[in-house]
Short mmCIF file of C-alpha atoms and ligand atoms in Angstrom, two decimals:
data_model
loop_
_atom_site.label_atom_id
_atom_site.label_comp_id
_atom_site.label_asym_id
_atom_site.label_seq_id
_atom_site.Cartn_x
_atom_site.Cartn_y
_atom_site.Cartn_z
CA MET A 227 111.19 129.96 106.14
CA GLY A 228 114.49 129.59 108.00
CA PRO A 229 115.13 126.91 110.63
CA THR A 230 112.45 127.08 113.30
CA GLN A 231 113.05 126.04 116.88
CA ILE A 232 110.51 123.40 117.88
CA ALA A 233 111.95 122.37 121.27
CA ASP A 234 115.10 122.67 123.39
CA HIS A 235 118.12 122.56 120.98
CA THR A 236 115.77 121.23 118.30
CA PHE A 237 115.06 122.87 114.95
CA TRP A 238 112.76 122.20 111.99
CA VAL A 239 114.98 122.30 108.87
CA GLY A 240 112.38 121.05 106.40
CA VAL A 241 111.39 122.43 103.02
CA ASN A 242 108.19 123.11 101.12
CA ASP A 243 107.68 121.66 97.65
CA ARG A 244 105.18 123.61 95.56
CA GLU A 245 106.61 122.47 92.21
CA THR A 246 105.94 118.74 92.16
CA ASP A 247 102.53 118.02 90.60
CA LEU A 248 102.21 114.38 91.59
CA PHE A 249 103.50 112.92 94.83
CA GLU A 250 105.13 109.54 94.11
CA SER A 251 104.27 110.44 90.47
CA VAL A 252 100.71 109.31 91.27
CA TRP A 253 98.88 111.54 93.73
CA PRO A 254 98.04 115.20 92.92
CA ILE A 255 99.35 117.76 95.41
CA PRO A 256 97.80 121.05 94.30
CA ARG A 257 98.52 122.54 97.72
CA GLY A 258 102.11 121.30 97.72
CA ILE A 259 103.78 119.26 100.44
CA SER A 260 106.48 119.73 103.06
CA TYR A 261 109.39 117.37 103.62
CA ASN A 262 110.24 117.81 107.28
CA ALA A 263 113.65 117.20 108.78
CA TYR A 264 114.98 118.19 112.19
CA VAL A 265 118.30 119.08 113.81
CA ILE A 266 119.04 118.36 117.46
CA ALA A 267 122.11 120.43 118.31
CA ASP A 268 123.36 118.99 121.61
CA GLU A 269 126.97 118.04 122.52
CA LYS A 270 126.60 115.74 119.55
CA VAL A 271 124.53 116.92 116.62
CA ALA A 272 121.84 114.69 115.15
CA LEU A 273 119.84 115.27 112.00
CA VAL A 274 116.53 113.41 111.84
CA ASP A 275 115.65 112.50 108.23
CA THR A 276 116.42 114.58 105.14
CA VAL A 277 114.41 115.81 102.12
CA LYS A 278 113.70 115.05 98.47
CA SER A 279 116.57 115.58 96.04
CA ASN A 280 114.98 118.63 94.39
CA SER A 281 115.43 120.72 97.56
CA PHE A 282 119.01 120.11 98.65
CA ASP A 283 120.25 123.70 98.46
CA THR A 284 117.46 125.10 100.63
CA PHE A 285 117.79 122.20 103.03
CA ILE A 286 121.56 122.36 103.57
CA GLU A 287 121.37 126.10 104.17
CA LYS A 288 118.91 125.48 107.00
CA VAL A 289 120.96 122.62 108.42
CA ARG A 290 123.99 124.91 108.57
CA HIS A 291 121.97 127.52 110.44
CA GLY A 292 120.49 124.87 112.74
CA ILE A 293 123.85 123.42 113.80
CA GLY A 294 125.39 126.88 114.18
CA SER A 295 128.96 127.04 115.50
CA ARG A 296 129.17 123.27 116.03
CA GLY A 297 129.92 123.07 112.32
CA LYS A 298 129.23 119.38 111.79
CA VAL A 299 126.57 116.72 111.98
CA ASP A 300 127.51 113.60 113.98
CA TYR A 301 124.49 111.42 113.32
CA LEU A 302 121.82 111.14 110.66
CA ILE A 303 118.80 109.29 112.03
CA VAL A 304 116.93 107.65 109.14
CA ASN A 305 113.38 106.95 110.23
CA HIS A 306 112.25 106.21 106.67
CA MET A 307 114.08 105.43 103.45
CA GLU A 308 111.54 106.56 100.84
CA PRO A 309 113.50 109.04 98.68
CA ASP A 310 111.30 112.01 99.65
CA HIS A 311 113.23 111.73 102.94
CA SER A 312 116.47 110.04 101.96
CA GLY A 313 117.10 111.62 98.55
CA VAL A 314 120.00 113.86 99.60
CA ILE A 315 121.92 111.48 101.86
CA ARG A 316 124.77 111.08 99.38
CA ARG A 317 125.20 114.83 99.05
CA LEU A 318 124.96 115.23 102.80
CA LEU A 319 127.84 112.78 103.17
CA ASP A 320 129.87 114.96 100.82
CA CYS A 321 129.33 117.84 103.27
CA TYR A 322 129.86 115.77 106.44
CA PRO A 323 132.05 112.75 105.55
CA ASP A 324 132.34 111.58 109.19
CA LEU A 325 128.58 111.40 109.57
CA LYS A 326 127.31 108.18 111.12
CA ILE A 327 123.98 106.95 109.74
CA VAL A 328 121.60 105.43 112.27
CA GLY A 329 118.86 103.02 111.21
CA ASN A 330 117.69 99.47 111.68
CA LYS A 331 118.70 96.33 109.78
CA LYS A 332 116.18 96.98 107.01
CA THR A 333 117.29 100.60 106.72
CA ALA A 334 120.84 99.40 106.15
CA ALA A 335 119.76 97.09 103.32
CA LEU A 336 117.85 99.91 101.59
CA LEU A 337 120.73 102.38 102.06
CA ASP A 338 122.95 99.98 100.18
CA ALA A 339 120.34 99.21 97.50
CA PHE A 340 119.34 102.83 96.82
CA TYR A 341 122.63 104.66 97.29
CA GLY A 342 125.42 102.08 97.60
CA ILE A 343 126.08 103.22 101.16
CA SER A 344 127.27 100.52 103.53
CA GLU A 345 129.94 102.20 105.64
CA ASN A 346 129.48 104.22 108.81
CA VAL A 347 126.04 102.72 109.38
CA HIS A 348 125.03 102.15 112.99
CA VAL A 349 122.29 99.52 113.24
CA VAL A 350 119.79 99.83 116.09
CA THR A 351 117.05 97.53 117.30
CA ASP A 352 113.74 98.24 118.97
CA GLY A 353 114.14 100.25 122.18
CA ASP A 354 117.84 101.08 121.68
CA THR A 355 118.99 104.52 122.78
CA LEU A 356 121.57 107.02 121.60
CA ARG A 357 122.87 109.73 123.92
CA LEU A 358 123.67 113.12 122.38
CA GLY A 359 124.37 114.98 125.65
CA SER A 360 121.31 116.15 127.56
CA HIS A 361 119.15 114.54 124.87
CA THR A 362 118.78 110.77 124.60
CA LEU A 363 117.06 109.34 121.55
CA GLN A 364 115.08 106.13 121.76
CA PHE A 365 114.20 104.14 118.64
CA HIS A 366 110.84 102.44 118.13
CA LEU A 367 110.48 100.13 115.16
CA THR A 368 107.11 100.63 113.44
CA PRO A 369 107.31 98.44 110.31
CA MET A 370 104.99 99.17 107.36
CA VAL A 371 104.09 102.67 108.51
CA HIS A 372 104.84 103.11 105.62
CA TRP A 373 107.69 100.79 104.48
CA PRO A 374 109.25 97.76 106.21
CA GLU A 375 112.13 99.77 107.68
CA THR A 376 110.04 102.62 109.11
CA MET A 377 110.78 103.54 112.69
CA MET A 378 110.12 106.46 115.01
CA THR A 379 112.58 108.31 117.20
CA TYR A 380 111.60 109.61 120.62
CA ASP A 381 113.65 112.29 122.34
CA MET A 382 113.46 111.39 126.05
CA HIS A 383 114.58 114.91 127.03
CA THR A 384 112.09 117.02 125.06
CA LYS A 385 109.42 114.29 124.65
CA VAL A 386 109.28 115.03 120.93
CA LEU A 387 108.30 112.05 118.80
CA PHE A 388 109.88 112.12 115.33
CA ALA A 389 107.25 110.02 113.64
CA GLY A 390 108.28 109.51 110.01
CA ASP A 391 105.30 109.42 107.64
CA ALA A 392 102.87 108.68 110.46
CA PHE A 393 100.66 111.66 111.37
CA GLY A 394 101.62 113.36 108.12
CA THR A 395 99.57 115.18 105.51
CA PHE A 396 99.68 116.65 102.03
CA GLY A 397 99.81 120.45 101.94
CA ALA A 398 102.80 122.77 102.24
CA LEU A 399 103.39 124.75 105.41
CA ASP A 400 102.08 128.18 104.49
CA GLY A 401 104.17 130.30 106.84
CA GLY A 402 103.62 128.38 110.09
CA VAL A 403 105.27 125.18 111.25
CA PHE A 404 103.14 124.35 114.32
CA ASP A 405 99.52 123.27 114.57
CA ASP A 406 98.78 126.37 116.67
CA GLU A 407 100.14 128.63 113.91
CA VAL A 408 98.01 127.30 111.08
CA ASP A 409 94.34 126.66 110.35
CA VAL A 410 94.35 122.95 111.17
CA ASP A 411 90.81 122.51 109.79
CA TYR A 412 92.23 123.47 106.39
CA TYR A 413 94.45 120.40 106.56
CA ASP A 414 91.74 117.88 107.50
CA ASP A 415 90.81 116.90 103.93
CA GLU A 416 94.46 116.57 103.03
CA ILE A 417 95.25 114.51 106.13
CA LEU A 418 92.58 112.03 105.08
CA ARG A 419 93.68 112.05 101.44
CA TYR A 420 97.30 111.49 102.48
CA PHE A 421 96.27 108.77 104.91
CA SER A 422 94.03 106.90 102.46
CA ASN A 423 96.41 107.26 99.51
CA ILE A 424 99.71 106.51 101.25
CA VAL A 425 99.25 104.77 104.59
CA GLY A 426 95.70 103.39 104.59
CA LYS A 427 96.66 100.00 103.17
CA TYR A 428 98.76 99.45 106.28
CA SER A 429 96.02 100.42 108.73
CA LYS A 430 96.53 97.34 110.86
CA MET A 431 100.20 98.22 111.27
CA VAL A 432 99.22 101.80 112.15
CA GLN A 433 96.95 100.43 114.87
CA LYS A 434 99.79 98.25 116.12
CA ALA A 435 102.13 101.24 116.19
CA LEU A 436 99.58 103.37 118.04
CA GLY A 437 99.26 100.65 120.68
CA LYS A 438 103.02 100.42 121.01
CA LEU A 439 103.45 104.20 121.40
CA SER A 440 100.56 104.64 123.82
CA GLY A 441 102.90 104.35 126.82
CA LEU A 442 105.07 107.28 125.74
CA ASP A 443 104.64 110.72 127.27
CA ILE A 444 104.51 112.76 124.04
CA ALA A 445 104.78 116.56 124.14
CA GLU A 446 105.09 117.12 120.36
CA ILE A 447 104.69 115.04 117.25
CA ALA A 448 107.08 115.92 114.45
CA SER A 449 106.09 114.07 111.30
CA THR A 450 107.92 114.12 107.98
CA HIS A 451 105.00 115.92 106.29
CA GLY A 452 102.80 118.76 107.52
CA PRO A 453 102.57 120.68 110.78
CA VAL A 454 104.44 119.88 113.99
CA TRP A 455 101.73 119.02 116.51
CA ARG A 456 102.65 120.80 119.74
CA GLU A 457 99.39 122.32 121.00
CA HIS A 458 97.16 119.31 120.34
CA PRO A 459 99.24 116.23 119.48
CA GLU A 460 96.29 114.13 120.61
CA ARG A 461 94.24 115.58 117.72
CA ILE A 462 96.36 114.00 115.00
CA VAL A 463 96.68 110.76 116.98
CA SER A 464 92.92 110.49 117.24
CA ILE A 465 92.47 111.25 113.52
CA TYR A 466 94.97 108.50 112.59
CA ASP A 467 93.35 106.13 115.08
CA LYS A 468 89.90 106.69 113.54
CA TRP A 469 90.92 106.30 109.92
CA SER A 470 93.21 103.32 110.57
CA ALA A 471 90.43 101.60 112.48
CA GLN A 472 88.30 102.05 109.31
CA GLU A 473 85.61 103.88 111.27
CA PRO A 474 83.98 106.03 108.57
CA ASP A 475 81.61 108.96 108.91
CA PRO A 476 77.89 108.74 108.11
CA GLY A 477 77.52 109.61 104.44
CA LEU A 478 77.61 108.25 100.94
CA VAL A 479 79.97 108.44 98.00
CA ILE A 480 78.69 107.45 94.58
CA VAL A 481 81.37 106.58 92.05
CA TYR A 482 80.24 106.01 88.49
CA GLY A 483 81.40 105.99 84.90
CA SER A 484 79.24 106.64 81.88
CA MET A 485 79.92 106.73 78.13
CA TYR A 486 76.56 108.00 76.81
CA ARG A 487 74.87 109.18 80.01
CA ASN A 488 72.66 106.14 80.45
CA THR A 489 74.55 104.96 83.53
CA GLU A 490 74.76 108.58 84.64
CA CYS A 491 70.97 108.82 84.56
CA MET A 492 70.80 105.88 86.97
CA MET A 493 73.33 107.60 89.25
CA GLU A 494 71.12 110.70 89.44
CA HIS A 495 68.25 108.56 90.69
CA VAL A 496 70.40 106.81 93.29
CA ALA A 497 71.59 110.18 94.58
CA LYS A 498 68.03 111.54 94.60
CA GLY A 499 66.82 108.52 96.57
CA ALA A 500 69.56 109.01 99.18
CA VAL A 501 68.68 112.68 99.63
CA GLU A 502 64.94 111.86 99.79
CA ALA A 503 65.77 109.57 102.71
CA GLY A 504 67.30 112.55 104.51
CA LEU A 505 71.01 112.06 103.81
CA LYS A 506 72.87 115.30 103.10
CA ASP A 507 76.43 114.01 102.95
CA VAL A 508 76.35 112.67 99.41
CA ARG A 509 79.41 113.01 97.16
CA VAL A 510 79.51 111.99 93.50
CA HIS A 511 82.61 111.14 91.45
CA ASN A 512 82.52 110.66 87.69
CA VAL A 513 85.49 108.52 86.68
CA PRO A 514 87.92 109.11 85.10
CA ARG A 515 87.24 112.84 85.53
CA SER A 516 87.69 112.56 89.29
CA HIS A 517 91.26 111.55 90.09
CA LEU A 518 91.57 108.23 91.93
CA SER A 519 93.21 110.06 94.82
CA TYR A 520 90.00 111.95 95.65
CA VAL A 521 87.76 108.93 95.03
CA LEU A 522 89.84 106.94 97.49
CA ARG A 523 89.72 109.73 100.05
CA ASP A 524 85.92 109.87 99.98
CA ALA A 525 85.57 106.09 99.96
CA TRP A 526 87.67 106.09 103.14
CA ARG A 527 85.61 108.91 104.63
CA TYR A 528 82.07 107.56 104.25
CA GLN A 529 80.21 104.47 105.40
CA GLY A 530 78.21 104.20 102.18
CA LEU A 531 79.72 103.44 98.77
CA VAL A 532 77.73 103.00 95.55
CA LEU A 533 79.50 101.93 92.38
CA GLY A 534 77.93 102.28 88.93
CA THR A 535 79.42 101.04 85.68
CA PRO A 536 78.62 100.47 82.04
CA THR A 537 79.73 97.16 80.58
CA TYR A 538 82.82 97.50 78.40
CA ASP A 539 84.31 94.56 76.49
CA ALA A 540 82.12 92.26 78.60
CA GLY A 541 83.59 93.63 81.83
CA ILE A 542 83.77 96.67 84.07
CA PHE A 543 84.27 100.07 82.38
CA PRO A 544 88.11 100.45 82.52
CA PRO A 545 88.25 103.65 84.64
CA MET A 546 85.84 102.03 87.11
CA ASP A 547 87.93 98.87 87.04
CA ALA A 548 90.89 101.00 88.14
CA VAL A 549 88.81 102.27 91.08
CA VAL A 550 87.84 98.76 92.10
CA ARG A 551 91.42 97.49 91.84
CA LEU A 552 92.62 100.42 93.95
CA LEU A 553 89.99 99.89 96.66
CA GLU A 554 90.93 96.21 96.70
CA GLU A 555 94.63 97.02 96.87
CA LYS A 556 94.12 99.53 99.67
CA ARG A 557 92.04 96.99 101.62
CA LEU A 558 88.98 99.18 102.09
CA ALA A 559 86.68 97.33 104.51
CA LYS A 560 83.55 97.57 106.65
CA ARG A 561 81.59 99.63 104.11
CA THR A 562 77.96 99.36 103.02
CA VAL A 563 77.94 99.01 99.25
CA GLY A 564 75.34 99.38 96.48
CA LEU A 565 75.73 98.54 92.78
CA PHE A 566 74.12 99.54 89.51
CA GLY A 567 75.03 99.56 85.85
CA THR A 568 74.20 98.96 82.21
CA TYR A 569 75.05 96.52 79.44
CA GLY A 570 74.38 96.26 75.68
CA TRP A 571 74.23 92.68 74.49
CA SER A 572 75.77 90.74 77.35
CA GLY A 573 76.36 91.51 81.01
CA GLY A 574 79.71 91.80 82.67
CA GLY A 575 80.05 95.23 84.31
CA VAL A 576 77.82 94.72 87.34
CA LYS A 577 78.91 91.11 87.56
CA GLY A 578 82.50 92.28 87.97
CA LEU A 579 81.51 94.79 90.65
CA ARG A 580 79.59 92.11 92.53
CA ALA A 581 82.63 89.82 92.49
CA PHE A 582 84.71 92.62 94.02
CA VAL A 583 82.22 93.22 96.84
CA GLU A 584 81.78 89.53 97.60
CA GLY A 585 85.55 89.05 97.75
CA ALA A 586 86.07 91.84 100.29
CA ASP A 587 84.96 92.69 103.83
CA LEU A 588 82.04 94.75 102.46
CA GLU A 589 78.27 94.47 102.90
CA LEU A 590 76.15 94.46 99.75
CA VAL A 591 72.79 96.27 99.87
CA GLU A 592 69.90 95.34 97.57
CA PRO A 593 68.52 96.09 95.10
CA VAL A 594 71.37 95.71 92.62
CA VAL A 595 70.07 97.42 89.47
CA GLU A 596 71.23 96.42 86.00
CA ALA A 597 69.70 97.86 82.82
CA CYS A 598 69.97 96.87 79.17
CA CYS A 599 71.26 99.96 77.27
CA SER A 600 69.11 102.47 79.13
CA ALA A 601 67.09 102.07 82.29
CA THR A 602 63.30 101.70 82.18
CA GLU A 603 61.10 103.76 84.47
CA GLU A 604 60.84 100.75 86.78
CA GLN A 605 64.61 100.40 86.89
CA LEU A 606 65.03 104.11 87.64
CA ASP A 607 62.55 103.65 90.51
CA SER A 608 64.75 100.79 91.72
CA CYS A 609 67.76 103.12 91.62
CA ARG A 610 65.89 105.54 93.88
CA GLU A 611 65.05 102.67 96.16
CA LEU A 612 68.73 101.69 96.26
CA GLY A 613 69.59 105.28 97.22
CA ARG A 614 66.95 105.28 99.97
CA CYS A 615 68.00 101.86 101.31
CA ILE A 616 71.66 102.68 101.52
CA ALA A 617 70.99 106.12 103.04
CA GLN A 618 68.97 104.51 105.82
CA ARG A 619 71.88 102.17 106.54
CA VAL A 620 74.58 104.82 106.68
CA MET A 621 72.92 107.72 108.52
FE1 FEO B 1485 107.01 110.55 102.93
FE2 FEO B 1485 106.81 107.07 102.66
O1 FEO B 1485 107.53 108.82 102.40
#
């Protein structure tokens, strides 16, 4: 795709990345990802954000088209310093040595630390403006959405909000740039996976940012990842509002590990009990076969969460321990949780899970079922009861 006009004098000059397997070397992106950047070609030319270092050639070609006969870029607005957006700044400076970089105090510190850039940096504070001609840009500091320096840039002329990572998603742009050109439903799972994996930990800061931006008259939302929201910008705002408020859907995710299928047998009975109670939205993840990224997405999606673990070295089964640590790290809250598991000669697995639940803003549902080696018929009945109980709470 060449540069695409998204508003008056304003062009998308982003790139698709369908080669990287793991975003941040952690999160699978089988459907790729876009790194979005934008040119505003007014009397002065501003570039909003850049792209990851693996895409410089494609990017600079689009920038050159976007700026046309003006032939230079006057300002680079850096809304976010993570290298998927800042990775080509040095090379951009080689092309446009007079370029002035615009960011806040924390941006300036990161520019120096990442790239040794400290000259020609224009530091802005919350609410400052920059006039390009008919376009005036206004800067809104939105720290921790997703890093401390993150900010958003609002074009007061076109009412486009350049939002950084906020309102972004995994998934390349398959031919269309705008929400009205693509099947937005296709992106929903990836919006949630991106949100839970990347931004979810900072949900309170997302809520704060949403409150701060609520007074702006926004015509389009131009994030750094995924479609530009011009037909229904309120759709992506309401999705981010819901997930950052930790308001899950009715439903249940069961996450379990099993070495010799004894814990797995218990899981089957929990799932059966939930379905017997009338719950259809039941998802099961077997760790480590399910990647943490998808486990986290579904834990963020559903009200009910059941964790099942064998005991391993007197503690939680290591792949399940990784799940628990991740949920703790990402500050998952307000969920209804059930627990089950097995042990051989001493407990430890379920005990560890219980400690996690009791240390978080999570509600534990009884019965907690723990079996020695393999569950008895009575214990399997208790697993079904656990499934029924939690289903009734989350429907
Ligand atoms: Fe898309 Fe936090 O970088």
